[in-house]
PDB file of C-alpha atoms and ligand atoms in Angstrom:
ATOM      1  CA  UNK A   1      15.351 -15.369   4.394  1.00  0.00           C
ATOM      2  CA  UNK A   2      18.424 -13.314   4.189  1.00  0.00           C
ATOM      3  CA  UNK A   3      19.788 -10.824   1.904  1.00  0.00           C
ATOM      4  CA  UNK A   4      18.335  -7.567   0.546  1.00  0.00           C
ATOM      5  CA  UNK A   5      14.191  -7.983  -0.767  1.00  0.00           C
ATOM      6  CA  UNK A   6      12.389  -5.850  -2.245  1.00  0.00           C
ATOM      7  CA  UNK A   7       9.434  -5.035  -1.104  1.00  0.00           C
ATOM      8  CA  UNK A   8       6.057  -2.627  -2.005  1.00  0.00           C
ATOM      9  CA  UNK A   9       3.932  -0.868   0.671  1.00  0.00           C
ATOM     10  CA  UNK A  10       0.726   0.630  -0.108  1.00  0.00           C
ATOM     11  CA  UNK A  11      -0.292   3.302   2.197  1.00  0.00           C
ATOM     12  CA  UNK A  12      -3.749   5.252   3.067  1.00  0.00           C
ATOM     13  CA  UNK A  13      -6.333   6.929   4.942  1.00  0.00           C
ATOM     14  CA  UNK A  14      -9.058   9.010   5.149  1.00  0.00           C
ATOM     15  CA  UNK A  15      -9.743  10.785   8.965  1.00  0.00           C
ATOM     16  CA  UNK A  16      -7.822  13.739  10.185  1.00  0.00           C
ATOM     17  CA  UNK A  17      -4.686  15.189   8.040  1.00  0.00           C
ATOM     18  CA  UNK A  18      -4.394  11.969   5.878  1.00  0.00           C
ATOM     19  CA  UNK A  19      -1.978  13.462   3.847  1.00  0.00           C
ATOM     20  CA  UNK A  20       0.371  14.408   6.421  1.00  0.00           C
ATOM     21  CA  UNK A  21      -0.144  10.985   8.003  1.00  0.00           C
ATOM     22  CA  UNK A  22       0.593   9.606   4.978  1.00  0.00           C
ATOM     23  CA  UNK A  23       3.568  11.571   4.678  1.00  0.00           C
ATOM     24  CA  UNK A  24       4.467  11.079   8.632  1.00  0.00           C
ATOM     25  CA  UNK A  25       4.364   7.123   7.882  1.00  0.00           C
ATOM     26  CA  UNK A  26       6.570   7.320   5.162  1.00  0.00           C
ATOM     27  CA  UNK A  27       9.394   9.112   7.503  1.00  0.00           C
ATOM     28  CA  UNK A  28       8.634   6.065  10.391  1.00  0.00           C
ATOM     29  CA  UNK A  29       8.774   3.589   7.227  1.00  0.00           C
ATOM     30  CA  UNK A  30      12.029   4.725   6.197  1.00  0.00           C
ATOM     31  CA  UNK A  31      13.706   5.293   9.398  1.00  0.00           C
ATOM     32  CA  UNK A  32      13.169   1.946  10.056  1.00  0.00           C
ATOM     33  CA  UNK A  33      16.415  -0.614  10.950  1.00  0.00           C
ATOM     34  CA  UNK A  34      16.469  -2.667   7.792  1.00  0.00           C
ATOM     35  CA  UNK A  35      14.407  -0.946   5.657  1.00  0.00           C
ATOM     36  CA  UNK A  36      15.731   1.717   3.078  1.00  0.00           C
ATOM     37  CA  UNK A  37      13.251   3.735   0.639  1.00  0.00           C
ATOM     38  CA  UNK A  38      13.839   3.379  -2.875  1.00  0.00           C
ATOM     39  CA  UNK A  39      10.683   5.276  -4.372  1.00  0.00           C
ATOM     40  CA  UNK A  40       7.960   6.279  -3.164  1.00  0.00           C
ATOM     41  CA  UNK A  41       4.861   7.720  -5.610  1.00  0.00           C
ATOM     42  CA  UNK A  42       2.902  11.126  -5.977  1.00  0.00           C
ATOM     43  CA  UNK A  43       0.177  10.983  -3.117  1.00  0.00           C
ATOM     44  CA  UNK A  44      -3.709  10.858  -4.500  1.00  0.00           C
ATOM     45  CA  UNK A  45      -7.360  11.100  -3.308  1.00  0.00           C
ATOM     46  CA  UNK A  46      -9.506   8.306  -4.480  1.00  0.00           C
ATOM     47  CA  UNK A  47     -13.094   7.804  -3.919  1.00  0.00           C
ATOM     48  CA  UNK A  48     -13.723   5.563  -0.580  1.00  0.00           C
ATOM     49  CA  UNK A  49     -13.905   1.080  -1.845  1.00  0.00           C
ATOM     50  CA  UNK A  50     -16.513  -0.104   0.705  1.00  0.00           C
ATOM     51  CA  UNK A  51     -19.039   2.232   2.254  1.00  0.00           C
ATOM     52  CA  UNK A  52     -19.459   5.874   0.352  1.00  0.00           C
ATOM     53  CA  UNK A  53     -20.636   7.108   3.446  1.00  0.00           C
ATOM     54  CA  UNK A  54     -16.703   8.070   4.451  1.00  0.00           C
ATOM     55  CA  UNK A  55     -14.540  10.803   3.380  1.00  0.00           C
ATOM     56  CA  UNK A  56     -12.047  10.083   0.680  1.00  0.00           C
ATOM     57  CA  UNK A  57      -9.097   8.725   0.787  1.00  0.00           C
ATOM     58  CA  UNK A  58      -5.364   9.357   0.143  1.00  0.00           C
ATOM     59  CA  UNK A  59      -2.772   6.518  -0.793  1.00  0.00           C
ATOM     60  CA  UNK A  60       0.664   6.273  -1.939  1.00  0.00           C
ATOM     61  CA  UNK A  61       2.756   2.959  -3.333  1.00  0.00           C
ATOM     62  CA  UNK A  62       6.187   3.534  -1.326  1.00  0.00           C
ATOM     63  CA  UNK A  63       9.190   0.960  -2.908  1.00  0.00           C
ATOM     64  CA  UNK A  64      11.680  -0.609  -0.104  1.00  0.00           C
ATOM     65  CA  UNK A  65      14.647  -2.935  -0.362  1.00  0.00           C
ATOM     66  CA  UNK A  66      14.817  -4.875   3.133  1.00  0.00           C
ATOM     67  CA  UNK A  67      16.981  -7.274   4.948  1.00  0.00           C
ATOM     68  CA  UNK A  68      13.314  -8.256   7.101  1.00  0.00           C
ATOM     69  CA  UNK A  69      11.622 -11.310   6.443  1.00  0.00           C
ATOM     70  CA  UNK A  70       8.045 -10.906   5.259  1.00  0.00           C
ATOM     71  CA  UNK A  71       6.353 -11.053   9.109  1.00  0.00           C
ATOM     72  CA  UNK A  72       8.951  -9.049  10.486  1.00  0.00           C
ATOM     73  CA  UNK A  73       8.223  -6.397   7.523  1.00  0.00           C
ATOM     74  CA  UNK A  74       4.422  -6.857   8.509  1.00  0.00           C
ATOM     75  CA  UNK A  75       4.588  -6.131  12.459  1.00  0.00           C
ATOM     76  CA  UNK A  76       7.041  -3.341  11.954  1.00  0.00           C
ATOM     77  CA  UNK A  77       4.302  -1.545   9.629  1.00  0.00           C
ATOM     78  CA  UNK A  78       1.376  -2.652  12.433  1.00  0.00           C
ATOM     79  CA  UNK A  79       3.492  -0.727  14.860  1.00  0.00           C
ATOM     80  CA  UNK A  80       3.640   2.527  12.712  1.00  0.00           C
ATOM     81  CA  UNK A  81      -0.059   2.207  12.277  1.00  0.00           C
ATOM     82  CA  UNK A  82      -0.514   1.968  16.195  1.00  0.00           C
ATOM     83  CA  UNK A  83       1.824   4.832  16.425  1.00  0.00           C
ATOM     84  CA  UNK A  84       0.109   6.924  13.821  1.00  0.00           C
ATOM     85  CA  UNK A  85      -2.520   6.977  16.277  1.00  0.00           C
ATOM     86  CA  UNK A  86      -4.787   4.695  14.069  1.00  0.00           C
ATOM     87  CA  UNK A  87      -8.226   4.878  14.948  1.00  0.00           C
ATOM     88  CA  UNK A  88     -11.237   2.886  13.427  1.00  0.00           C
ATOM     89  CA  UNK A  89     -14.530   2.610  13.988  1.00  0.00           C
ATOM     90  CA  UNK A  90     -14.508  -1.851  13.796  1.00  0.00           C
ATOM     91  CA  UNK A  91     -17.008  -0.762  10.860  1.00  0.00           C
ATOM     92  CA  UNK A  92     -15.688  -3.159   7.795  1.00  0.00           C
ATOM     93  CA  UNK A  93     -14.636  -0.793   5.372  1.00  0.00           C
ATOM     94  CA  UNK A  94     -15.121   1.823   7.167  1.00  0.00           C
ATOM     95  CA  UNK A  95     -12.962   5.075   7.834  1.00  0.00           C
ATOM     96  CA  UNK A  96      -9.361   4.743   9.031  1.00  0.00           C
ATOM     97  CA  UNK A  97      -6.497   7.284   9.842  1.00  0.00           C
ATOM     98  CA  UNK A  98      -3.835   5.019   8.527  1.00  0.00           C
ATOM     99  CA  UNK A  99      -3.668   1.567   6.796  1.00  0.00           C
ATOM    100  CA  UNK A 100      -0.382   0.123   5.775  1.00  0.00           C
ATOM    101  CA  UNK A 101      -0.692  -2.915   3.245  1.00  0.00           C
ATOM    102  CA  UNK A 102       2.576  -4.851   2.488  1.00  0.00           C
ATOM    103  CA  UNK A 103       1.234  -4.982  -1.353  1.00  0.00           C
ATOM    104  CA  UNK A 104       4.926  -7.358  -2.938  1.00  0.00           C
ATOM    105  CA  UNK A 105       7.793  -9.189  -1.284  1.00  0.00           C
ATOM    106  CA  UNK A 106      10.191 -10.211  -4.387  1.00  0.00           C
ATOM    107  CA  UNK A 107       8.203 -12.442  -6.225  1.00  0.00           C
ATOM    108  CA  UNK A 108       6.882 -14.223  -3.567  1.00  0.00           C
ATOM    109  CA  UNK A 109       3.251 -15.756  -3.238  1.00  0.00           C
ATOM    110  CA  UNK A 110       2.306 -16.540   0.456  1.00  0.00           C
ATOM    111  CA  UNK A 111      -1.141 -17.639   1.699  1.00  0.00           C
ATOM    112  CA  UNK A 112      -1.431 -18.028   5.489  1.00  0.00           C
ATOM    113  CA  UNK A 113      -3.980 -16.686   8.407  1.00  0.00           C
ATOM    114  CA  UNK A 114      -2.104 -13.808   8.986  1.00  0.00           C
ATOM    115  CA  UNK A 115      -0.575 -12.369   5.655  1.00  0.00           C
ATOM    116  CA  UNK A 116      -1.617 -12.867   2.109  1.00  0.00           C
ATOM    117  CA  UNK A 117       1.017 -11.828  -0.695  1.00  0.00           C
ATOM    118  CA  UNK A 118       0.320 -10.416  -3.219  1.00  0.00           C
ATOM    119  CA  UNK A 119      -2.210  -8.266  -1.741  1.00  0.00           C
ATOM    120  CA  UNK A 120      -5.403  -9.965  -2.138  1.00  0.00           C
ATOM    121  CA  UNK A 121      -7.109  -6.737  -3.462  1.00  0.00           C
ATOM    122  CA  UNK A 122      -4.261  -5.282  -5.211  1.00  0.00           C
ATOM    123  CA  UNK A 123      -5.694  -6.215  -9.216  1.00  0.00           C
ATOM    124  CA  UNK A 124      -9.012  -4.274  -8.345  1.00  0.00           C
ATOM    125  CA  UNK A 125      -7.844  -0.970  -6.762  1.00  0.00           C
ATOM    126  CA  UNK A 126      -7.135   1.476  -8.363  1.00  0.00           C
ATOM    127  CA  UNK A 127      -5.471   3.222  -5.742  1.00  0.00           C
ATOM    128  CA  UNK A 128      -3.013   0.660  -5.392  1.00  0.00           C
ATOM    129  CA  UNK A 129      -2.426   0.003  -9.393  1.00  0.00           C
ATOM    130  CA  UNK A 130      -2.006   3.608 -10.595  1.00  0.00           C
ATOM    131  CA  UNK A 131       0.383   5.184  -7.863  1.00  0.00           C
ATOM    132  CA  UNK A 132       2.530   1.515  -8.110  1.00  0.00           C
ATOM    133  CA  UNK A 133       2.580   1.985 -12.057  1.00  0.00           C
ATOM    134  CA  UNK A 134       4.315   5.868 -11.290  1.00  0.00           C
ATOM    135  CA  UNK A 135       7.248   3.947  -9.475  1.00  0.00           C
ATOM    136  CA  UNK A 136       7.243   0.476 -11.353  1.00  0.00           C
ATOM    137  CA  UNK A 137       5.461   0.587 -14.650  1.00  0.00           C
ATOM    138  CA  UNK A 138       7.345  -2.546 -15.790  1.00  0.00           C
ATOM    139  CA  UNK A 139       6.407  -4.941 -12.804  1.00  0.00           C
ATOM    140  CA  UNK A 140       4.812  -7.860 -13.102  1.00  0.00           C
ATOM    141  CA  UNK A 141       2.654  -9.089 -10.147  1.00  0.00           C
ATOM    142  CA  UNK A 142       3.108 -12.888  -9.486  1.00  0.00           C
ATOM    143  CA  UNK A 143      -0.093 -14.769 -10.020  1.00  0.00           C
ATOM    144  CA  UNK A 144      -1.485 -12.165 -11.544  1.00  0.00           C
ATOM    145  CA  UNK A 145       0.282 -10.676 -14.585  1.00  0.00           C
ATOM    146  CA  UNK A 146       1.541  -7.677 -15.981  1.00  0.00           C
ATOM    147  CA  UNK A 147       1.129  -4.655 -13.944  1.00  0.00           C
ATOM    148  CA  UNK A 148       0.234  -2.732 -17.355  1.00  0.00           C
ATOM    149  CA  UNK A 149      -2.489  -4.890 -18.198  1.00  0.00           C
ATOM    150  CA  UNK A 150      -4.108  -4.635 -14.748  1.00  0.00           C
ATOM    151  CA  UNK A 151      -3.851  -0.739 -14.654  1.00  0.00           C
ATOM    152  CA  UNK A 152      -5.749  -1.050 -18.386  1.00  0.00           C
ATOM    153  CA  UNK A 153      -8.590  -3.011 -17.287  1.00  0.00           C
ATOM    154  CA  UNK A 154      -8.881  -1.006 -14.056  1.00  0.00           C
ATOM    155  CA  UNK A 155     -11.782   2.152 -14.098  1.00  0.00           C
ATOM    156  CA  UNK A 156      -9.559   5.471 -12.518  1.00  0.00           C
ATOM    157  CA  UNK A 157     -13.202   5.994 -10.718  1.00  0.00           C
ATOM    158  CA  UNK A 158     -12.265   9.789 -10.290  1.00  0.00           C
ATOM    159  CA  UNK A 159      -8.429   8.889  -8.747  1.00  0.00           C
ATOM    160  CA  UNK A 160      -6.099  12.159  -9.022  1.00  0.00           C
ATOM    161  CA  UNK A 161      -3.030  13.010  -8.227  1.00  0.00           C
ATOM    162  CA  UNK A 162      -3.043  15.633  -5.256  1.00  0.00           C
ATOM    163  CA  UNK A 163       0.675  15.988  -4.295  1.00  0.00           C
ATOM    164  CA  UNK A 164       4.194  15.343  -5.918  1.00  0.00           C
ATOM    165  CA  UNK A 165       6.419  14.764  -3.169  1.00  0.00           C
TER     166      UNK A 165
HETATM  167  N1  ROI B   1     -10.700   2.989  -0.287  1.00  0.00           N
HETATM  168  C1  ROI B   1      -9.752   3.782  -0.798  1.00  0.00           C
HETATM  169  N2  ROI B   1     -10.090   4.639  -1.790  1.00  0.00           N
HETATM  170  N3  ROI B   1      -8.472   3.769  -0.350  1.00  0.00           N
HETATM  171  C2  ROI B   1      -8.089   2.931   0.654  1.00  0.00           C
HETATM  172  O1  ROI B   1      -6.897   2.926   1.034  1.00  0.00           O
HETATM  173  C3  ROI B   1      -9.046   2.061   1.202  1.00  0.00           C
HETATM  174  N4  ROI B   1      -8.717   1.195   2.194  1.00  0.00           N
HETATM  175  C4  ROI B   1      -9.597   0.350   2.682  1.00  0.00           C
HETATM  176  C5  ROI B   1     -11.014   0.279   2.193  1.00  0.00           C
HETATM  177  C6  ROI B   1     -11.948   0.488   3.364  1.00  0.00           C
HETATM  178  C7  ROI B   1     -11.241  -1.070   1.542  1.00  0.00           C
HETATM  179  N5  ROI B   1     -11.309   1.298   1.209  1.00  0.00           N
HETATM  180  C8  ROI B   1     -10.364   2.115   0.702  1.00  0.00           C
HETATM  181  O2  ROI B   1      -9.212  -0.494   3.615  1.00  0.00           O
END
């Protein structure tokens, strides 16, 4: 693949300073060779999907444009987790100082062992649909429709907006 994608990143997590991890990430993200920012939304605290017994969470929906091909885009973000200092307890669900999820490449649908895109979870969470509706409220997510119509049917379940940055 060549030429300039774009691309959507969904970031969170829930140990230590999340927010300033969060925030930390989003420098690495953007400092990256081949990767530019082009929006990135307010951070928020949602209630933990998968066991309550965590603290919440905070995620953000950062928009790229990228000369890296989908895989490439993938292990750089696995790096900034490692680098982040990620730290999980092999728990599924359970707590994590930093997740990176490569939510949309252009409009492309891919299905293989190692990356699934769209994000497989993206039409249920609402921490995914609300902060990418602040940076792309016209998008329409392939395979699964209108990003309006998604962020309708989807409960808030006590999401709010913590930070503009
Ligand atoms: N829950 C929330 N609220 N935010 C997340 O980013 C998140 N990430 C996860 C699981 C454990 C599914 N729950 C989450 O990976």
């Amino acid at each position: 693949m060549n030429g300039e994608h774009q691309a959507y990143i969904g970031l969170g997590g829930n140990l230590g300073d999340a927010a300033g991890t969060v925030r930390t990430a989003r420098q690495s993200i953007g400092a990256l060779i081949g990767i530019r920012e082009l929006a990135f939304s307010s951070l928020y605290r949602s209630a933990p999907m998968g066991p309550s017994d965590q603290p919440d969470y905070v995620n953000a929906v950062m928009k790229v444009a990228t000369t890296l091909a989908p895989l490439e885009l993938l292990h750089a973000l696995q790096q900034i987790e490692q680098t982040c200092g990620r730290v999980r307890t092999g728990e599924r669900w359970g707590p994590r100082t930093l997740d990176l999820d490569l939510l949309l490449y252009d409009e492309l649908v891919l299905d293989s062992e190692v990356l699934t895109i769209p994000h497989p979870g993206i039409a249920e969470r609402e921490f995914v649909l609300y902060p990418l509706a602040e940076i792309a409220s016209n998008l329409k997510i392939p395979s699964r429709g209108p990003l309006r119509e998604l962020v309708q049917n989807c409960p808030l379940r006590g999401l709010s907006v913590i930070a503009h940055d």
